[in-house]
Amino acid sequence: VDTATAALIAGLGKLDCVSEDPSAQVGIDSFNEHAIAIGIRVWVPTATYYQGKYAVNSAIYHSLKAAGIPLFVPRQEVQIVS
């Protein structure tokens, strides 16, 4: 968790569109049966909301990938019993 948090804060800090005041907030958002969910809050200008959103999402992906943190996609298995 600490590695992921540090990677995300560093990655988001490189973006010009993310406000420095207030700064980005990153931490454990919740626990579930399969993972720990990391919550991220950033502030971007309203006029460029979607550009900022897409830049933030890209930074999240690339920051976690560069830190060697795998991104899991929930998987559901279905068995047919007859």
GROMACS .gro file of N, CA, C and O in nm:
model
  328
    1VAL      N    1   0.083  -0.119   0.000
    1VAL     CA    2   0.000   0.000   0.000
    1VAL      C    3   0.087   0.125   0.000
    1VAL      O    4   0.060   0.219  -0.073
    2ASP      N    5   0.192   0.126   0.080
    2ASP     CA    6   0.279   0.244   0.086
    2ASP      C    7   0.348   0.270  -0.048
    2ASP      O    8   0.361   0.384  -0.090
    3THR      N    9   0.388   0.162  -0.115
    3THR     CA   10   0.452   0.177  -0.246
    3THR      C   11   0.354   0.233  -0.348
    3THR      O   12   0.387   0.324  -0.425
    4ALA      N   13   0.232   0.181  -0.347
    4ALA     CA   14   0.130   0.230  -0.440
    4ALA      C   15   0.097   0.376  -0.413
    4ALA      O   16   0.089   0.457  -0.506
    5THR      N   17   0.080   0.410  -0.288
    5THR     CA   18   0.047   0.548  -0.251
    5THR      C   19   0.157   0.644  -0.294
    5THR      O   20   0.129   0.748  -0.353
    6ALA      N   21   0.280   0.607  -0.265
    6ALA     CA   22   0.393   0.694  -0.302
    6ALA      C   23   0.403   0.709  -0.454
    6ALA      O   24   0.428   0.820  -0.505
    7ALA      N   25   0.384   0.599  -0.527
    7ALA     CA   26   0.391   0.605  -0.674
    7ALA      C   27   0.281   0.695  -0.729
    7ALA      O   28   0.305   0.774  -0.821
    8LEU      N   29   0.162   0.684  -0.674
    8LEU     CA   30   0.050   0.766  -0.722
    8LEU      C   31   0.070   0.913  -0.691
    8LEU      O   32   0.047   0.999  -0.778
    9ILE      N   33   0.115   0.945  -0.572
    9ILE     CA   34   0.138   1.085  -0.535
    9ILE      C   35   0.246   1.145  -0.626
    9ILE      O   36   0.232   1.257  -0.675
   10ALA      N   37   0.353   1.069  -0.651
   10ALA     CA   38   0.460   1.118  -0.739
   10ALA      C   39   0.409   1.138  -0.881
   10ALA      O   40   0.438   1.241  -0.944
   11GLY      N   41   0.333   1.042  -0.932
   11GLY     CA   42   0.281   1.053  -1.068
   11GLY      C   43   0.185   1.167  -1.085
   11GLY      O   44   0.189   1.241  -1.184
   12LEU      N   45   0.095   1.184  -0.989
   12LEU     CA   46  -0.002   1.294  -0.997
   12LEU      C   47   0.065   1.429  -0.979
   12LEU      O   48   0.020   1.529  -1.035
   13GLY      N   49   0.173   1.432  -0.903
   13GLY     CA   50   0.246   1.558  -0.882
   13GLY      C   51   0.312   1.612  -1.007
   13GLY      O   52   0.346   1.730  -1.013
   14LYS      N   53   0.328   1.528  -1.108
   14LYS     CA   54   0.390   1.571  -1.233
   14LYS      C   55   0.292   1.638  -1.328
   14LYS      O   56   0.332   1.695  -1.429
   15LEU      N   57   0.163   1.630  -1.296
   15LEU     CA   58   0.062   1.685  -1.386
   15LEU      C   59   0.035   1.832  -1.358
   15LEU      O   60   0.008   1.871  -1.244
   16ASP      N   61   0.041   1.914  -1.462
   16ASP     CA   62   0.013   2.057  -1.447
   16ASP      C   63  -0.134   2.083  -1.418
   16ASP      O   64  -0.168   2.184  -1.356
   17CYS      N   65  -0.221   1.992  -1.460
   17CYS     CA   66  -0.365   2.015  -1.445
   17CYS      C   67  -0.416   1.988  -1.303
   17CYS      O   68  -0.526   2.028  -1.268
   18VAL      N   69  -0.336   1.923  -1.220
   18VAL     CA   70  -0.378   1.890  -1.084
   18VAL      C   71  -0.337   2.003  -0.989
   18VAL      O   72  -0.221   2.045  -0.988
   19SER      N   73  -0.432   2.050  -0.911
   19SER     CA   74  -0.408   2.159  -0.817
   19SER      C   75  -0.305   2.120  -0.711
   19SER      O   76  -0.302   2.006  -0.664
   20GLU      N   77  -0.221   2.215  -0.673
   20GLU     CA   78  -0.128   2.194  -0.562
   20GLU      C   79  -0.188   2.237  -0.430
   20GLU      O   80  -0.140   2.199  -0.324
   21ASP      N   81  -0.294   2.318  -0.435
   21ASP     CA   82  -0.361   2.364  -0.313
   21ASP      C   83  -0.511   2.368  -0.337
   21ASP      O   84  -0.559   2.461  -0.402
   22PRO      N   85  -0.587   2.272  -0.298
   22PRO     CA   86  -0.544   2.159  -0.215
   22PRO      C   87  -0.469   2.054  -0.297
   22PRO      O   88  -0.494   2.038  -0.417
   23SER      N   89  -0.381   1.983  -0.230
   23SER     CA   90  -0.302   1.881  -0.299
   23SER      C   91  -0.382   1.751  -0.312
   23SER      O   92  -0.486   1.733  -0.248
   24ALA      N   93  -0.330   1.662  -0.395
   24ALA     CA   94  -0.394   1.532  -0.416
   24ALA      C   95  -0.398   1.455  -0.285
   24ALA      O   96  -0.306   1.464  -0.203
   25GLN      N   97  -0.505   1.381  -0.265
   25GLN     CA   98  -0.520   1.295  -0.148
   25GLN      C   99  -0.525   1.150  -0.196
   25GLN      O  100  -0.604   1.116  -0.284
   26VAL      N  101  -0.438   1.067  -0.140
   26VAL     CA  102  -0.430   0.926  -0.179
   26VAL      C  103  -0.420   0.842  -0.053
   26VAL      O  104  -0.340   0.873   0.036
   27GLY      N  105  -0.502   0.738  -0.042
   27GLY     CA  106  -0.496   0.651   0.075
   27GLY      C  107  -0.588   0.532   0.062
   27GLY      O  108  -0.656   0.514  -0.039
   28ILE      N  109  -0.592   0.450   0.166
   28ILE     CA  110  -0.680   0.333   0.166
   28ILE      C  111  -0.823   0.381   0.176
   28ILE      O  112  -0.861   0.449   0.270
   29ASP      N  113  -0.903   0.344   0.077
   29ASP     CA  114  -1.043   0.385   0.073
   29ASP      C  115  -1.133   0.280   0.138
   29ASP      O  116  -1.226   0.312   0.209
   30SER      N  117  -1.102   0.152   0.109
   30SER     CA  118  -1.184   0.045   0.167
   30SER      C  119  -1.112  -0.089   0.154
   30SER      O  120  -1.013  -0.102   0.083
   31PHE      N  121  -1.167  -0.186   0.226
   31PHE     CA  122  -1.119  -0.323   0.220
   31PHE      C  123  -1.234  -0.409   0.168
   31PHE      O  124  -1.349  -0.388   0.206
   32ASN      N  125  -1.203  -0.504   0.082
   32ASN     CA  126  -1.305  -0.600   0.042
   32ASN      C  127  -1.244  -0.739   0.045
   32ASN      O  128  -1.129  -0.755   0.083
   33GLU      N  129  -1.318  -0.837   0.005
   33GLU     CA  130  -1.270  -0.974   0.020
   33GLU      C  131  -1.157  -1.010  -0.074
   33GLU      O  132  -1.088  -1.109  -0.053
   34HIS      N  133  -1.132  -0.930  -0.177
   34HIS     CA  134  -1.028  -0.962  -0.273
   34HIS      C  135  -0.913  -0.862  -0.280
   34HIS      O  136  -0.810  -0.893  -0.338
   35ALA      N  137  -0.932  -0.743  -0.225
   35ALA     CA  138  -0.829  -0.640  -0.245
   35ALA      C  139  -0.846  -0.525  -0.147
   35ALA      O  140  -0.946  -0.515  -0.075
   36ILE      N  141  -0.747  -0.439  -0.147
   36ILE     CA  142  -0.754  -0.312  -0.076
   36ILE      C  143  -0.778  -0.206  -0.183
   36ILE      O  144  -0.704  -0.198  -0.281
   37ALA      N  145  -0.883  -0.127  -0.167
   37ALA     CA  146  -0.914  -0.022  -0.265
   37ALA      C  147  -0.843   0.107  -0.225
   37ALA      O  148  -0.854   0.152  -0.112
   38ILE      N  149  -0.771   0.164  -0.320
   38ILE     CA  150  -0.701   0.291  -0.297
   38ILE      C  151  -0.792   0.402  -0.349
   38ILE      O  152  -0.840   0.398  -0.462
   39GLY      N  153  -0.814   0.502  -0.265
   39GLY     CA  154  -0.893   0.618  -0.304
   39GLY      C  155  -0.803   0.733  -0.344
   39GLY      O  156  -0.696   0.753  -0.287
   40ILE      N  157  -0.845   0.806  -0.445
   40ILE     CA  158  -0.767   0.918  -0.497
   40ILE      C  159  -0.860   1.037  -0.516
   40ILE      O  160  -0.965   1.024  -0.579
   41ARG      N  161  -0.820   1.151  -0.459
   41ARG     CA  162  -0.896   1.275  -0.480
   41ARG      C  163  -0.800   1.380  -0.534
   41ARG      O  164  -0.695   1.404  -0.475
   42VAL      N  165  -0.837   1.439  -0.646
   42VAL     CA  166  -0.758   1.547  -0.704
   42VAL      C  167  -0.852   1.660  -0.745
   42VAL      O  168  -0.972   1.639  -0.764
   43TRP      N  169  -0.797   1.777  -0.755
   43TRP     CA  170  -0.874   1.894  -0.797
   43TRP      C  171  -0.816   1.944  -0.928
   43TRP      O  172  -0.696   1.965  -0.941
   44VAL      N  173  -0.904   1.960  -1.027
   44VAL     CA  174  -0.864   2.012  -1.158
   44VAL      C  175  -0.958   2.126  -1.193
   44VAL      O  176  -1.071   2.132  -1.143
   45PRO      N  177  -0.915   2.218  -1.280
   45PRO     CA  178  -1.003   2.328  -1.320
   45PRO      C  179  -1.130   2.276  -1.389
   45PRO      O  180  -1.125   2.184  -1.471
   46THR      N  181  -1.243   2.335  -1.357
   46THR     CA  182  -1.370   2.294  -1.414
   46THR      C  183  -1.370   2.305  -1.566
   46THR      O  184  -1.424   2.218  -1.635
   47ALA      N  185  -1.309   2.409  -1.619
   47ALA     CA  186  -1.311   2.432  -1.763
   47ALA      C  187  -1.239   2.322  -1.841
   47ALA      O  188  -1.267   2.300  -1.959
   48THR      N  189  -1.149   2.251  -1.776
   48THR     CA  190  -1.074   2.144  -1.842
   48THR      C  191  -1.092   2.012  -1.767
   48THR      O  192  -1.000   1.930  -1.759
   49TYR      N  193  -1.211   1.992  -1.713
   49TYR     CA  194  -1.238   1.875  -1.629
   49TYR      C  195  -1.205   1.744  -1.700
   49TYR      O  196  -1.134   1.660  -1.646
   50TYR      N  197  -1.257   1.724  -1.820
   50TYR     CA  198  -1.237   1.595  -1.886
   50TYR      C  199  -1.092   1.574  -1.929
   50TYR      O  200  -1.040   1.463  -1.917
   51GLN      N  201  -1.026   1.677  -1.976
   51GLN     CA  202  -0.884   1.664  -2.010
   51GLN      C  203  -0.805   1.626  -1.885
   51GLN      O  204  -0.717   1.540  -1.889
   52GLY      N  205  -0.839   1.690  -1.773
   52GLY     CA  206  -0.773   1.658  -1.646
   52GLY      C  207  -0.803   1.517  -1.600
   52GLY      O  208  -0.714   1.445  -1.554
   53LYS      N  209  -0.928   1.477  -1.612
   53LYS     CA  210  -0.969   1.342  -1.572
   53LYS      C  211  -0.891   1.237  -1.650
   53LYS      O  212  -0.840   1.141  -1.593
   54TYR      N  213  -0.883   1.254  -1.781
   54TYR     CA  214  -0.812   1.157  -1.864
   54TYR      C  215  -0.663   1.156  -1.834
   54TYR      O  216  -0.600   1.050  -1.831
   55ALA      N  217  -0.605   1.273  -1.810
   55ALA     CA  218  -0.463   1.281  -1.775
   55ALA      C  219  -0.436   1.213  -1.641
   55ALA      O  220  -0.337   1.142  -1.624
   56VAL      N  221  -0.526   1.234  -1.545
   56VAL     CA  222  -0.511   1.171  -1.412
   56VAL      C  223  -0.522   1.020  -1.425
   56VAL      O  224  -0.440   0.946  -1.369
   57ASN      N  225  -0.621   0.971  -1.499
   57ASN     CA  226  -0.637   0.825  -1.516
   57ASN      C  227  -0.514   0.763  -1.582
   57ASN      O  228  -0.468   0.657  -1.542
   58SER      N  229  -0.459   0.831  -1.680
   58SER     CA  230  -0.338   0.783  -1.747
   58SER      C  231  -0.220   0.781  -1.649
   58SER      O  232  -0.143   0.685  -1.645
   59ALA      N  233  -0.206   0.887  -1.571
   59ALA     CA  234  -0.097   0.893  -1.472
   59ALA      C  235  -0.111   0.783  -1.368
   59ALA      O  236  -0.011   0.724  -1.326
   60ILE      N  237  -0.232   0.753  -1.325
   60ILE     CA  238  -0.255   0.645  -1.229
   60ILE      C  239  -0.208   0.512  -1.289
   60ILE      O  240  -0.131   0.438  -1.228
   61TYR      N  241  -0.253   0.484  -1.409
   61TYR     CA  242  -0.215   0.359  -1.476
   61TYR      C  243  -0.064   0.346  -1.491
   61TYR      O  244  -0.004   0.245  -1.452
   62HIS      N  245  -0.001   0.449  -1.546
   62HIS     CA  246   0.142   0.444  -1.573
   62HIS      C  247   0.225   0.444  -1.444
   62HIS      O  248   0.330   0.379  -1.438
   63SER      N  249   0.180   0.514  -1.342
   63SER     CA  250   0.252   0.516  -1.214
   63SER      C  251   0.251   0.379  -1.149
   63SER      O  252   0.355   0.333  -1.098
   64LEU      N  253   0.137   0.314  -1.147
   64LEU     CA  254   0.129   0.180  -1.087
   64LEU      C  255   0.209   0.079  -1.169
   64LEU      O  256   0.279  -0.006  -1.113
   65LYS      N  257   0.199   0.088  -1.300
   65LYS     CA  258   0.272  -0.004  -1.387
   65LYS      C  259   0.423   0.013  -1.369
   65LYS      O  260   0.496  -0.086  -1.356
   66ALA      N  261   0.471   0.137  -1.362
   66ALA     CA  262   0.614   0.164  -1.344
   66ALA      C  263   0.664   0.114  -1.209
   66ALA      O  264   0.781   0.075  -1.196
   67ALA      N  265   0.577   0.114  -1.108
   67ALA     CA  266   0.615   0.067  -0.975
   67ALA      C  267   0.604  -0.084  -0.962
   67ALA      O  268   0.632  -0.140  -0.856
   68GLY      N  269   0.560  -0.151  -1.069
   68GLY     CA  270   0.548  -0.297  -1.067
   68GLY      C  271   0.427  -0.346  -0.990
   68GLY      O  272   0.423  -0.461  -0.945
   69ILE      N  273   0.327  -0.261  -0.977
   69ILE     CA  274   0.206  -0.298  -0.904
   69ILE      C  275   0.101  -0.344  -1.006
   69ILE      O  276   0.061  -0.268  -1.092
   70PRO      N  277   0.058  -0.469  -0.995
   70PRO     CA  278  -0.038  -0.521  -1.093
   70PRO      C  279  -0.177  -0.461  -1.074
   70PRO      O  280  -0.217  -0.430  -0.962
   71LEU      N  281  -0.245  -0.443  -1.184
   71LEU     CA  282  -0.384  -0.398  -1.180
   71LEU      C  283  -0.472  -0.520  -1.204
   71LEU      O  284  -0.457  -0.589  -1.304
   72PHE      N  285  -0.559  -0.544  -1.110
   72PHE     CA  286  -0.644  -0.661  -1.121
   72PHE      C  287  -0.781  -0.621  -1.173
   72PHE      O  288  -0.836  -0.519  -1.135
   73VAL      N  289  -0.833  -0.705  -1.259
   73VAL     CA  290  -0.968  -0.687  -1.310
   73VAL      C  291  -1.051  -0.800  -1.249
   73VAL      O  292  -1.012  -0.917  -1.258
   74PRO      N  293  -1.160  -0.766  -1.182
   74PRO     CA  294  -1.240  -0.872  -1.121
   74PRO      C  295  -1.282  -0.977  -1.225
   74PRO      O  296  -1.314  -0.943  -1.338
   75ARG      N  297  -1.279  -1.100  -1.182
   75ARG     CA  298  -1.313  -1.210  -1.271
   75ARG      C  299  -1.420  -1.295  -1.206
   75ARG      O  300  -1.419  -1.316  -1.086
   76GLN      N  301  -1.509  -1.340  -1.287
   76GLN     CA  302  -1.618  -1.423  -1.235
   76GLN      C  303  -1.620  -1.553  -1.313
   76GLN      O  304  -1.615  -1.553  -1.437
   77GLU      N  305  -1.620  -1.664  -1.241
   77GLU     CA  306  -1.627  -1.794  -1.305
   77GLU      C  307  -1.768  -1.850  -1.288
   77GLU      O  308  -1.827  -1.839  -1.181
   78VAL      N  309  -1.817  -1.908  -1.395
   78VAL     CA  310  -1.951  -1.966  -1.392
   78VAL      C  311  -1.937  -2.115  -1.422
   78VAL      O  312  -1.874  -2.153  -1.520
   79GLN      N  313  -1.996  -2.196  -1.337
   79GLN     CA  314  -1.999  -2.340  -1.360
   79GLN      C  315  -2.143  -2.382  -1.388
   79GLN      O  316  -2.234  -2.342  -1.316
   80ILE      N  317  -2.159  -2.463  -1.491
   80ILE     CA  318  -2.292  -2.514  -1.522
   80ILE      C  319  -2.296  -2.659  -1.473
   80ILE      O  320  -2.217  -2.743  -1.517
   81VAL      N  321  -2.383  -2.682  -1.381
   81VAL     CA  322  -2.399  -2.815  -1.324
   81VAL      C  323  -2.532  -2.872  -1.372
   81VAL      O  324  -2.636  -2.808  -1.357
   82SER      N  325  -2.526  -2.991  -1.430
   82SER     CA  326  -2.651  -3.051  -1.477
   82SER      C  327  -2.678  -3.182  -1.407
   82SER      O  328  -2.599  -3.241  -1.346
   0.00000   0.00000   0.00000
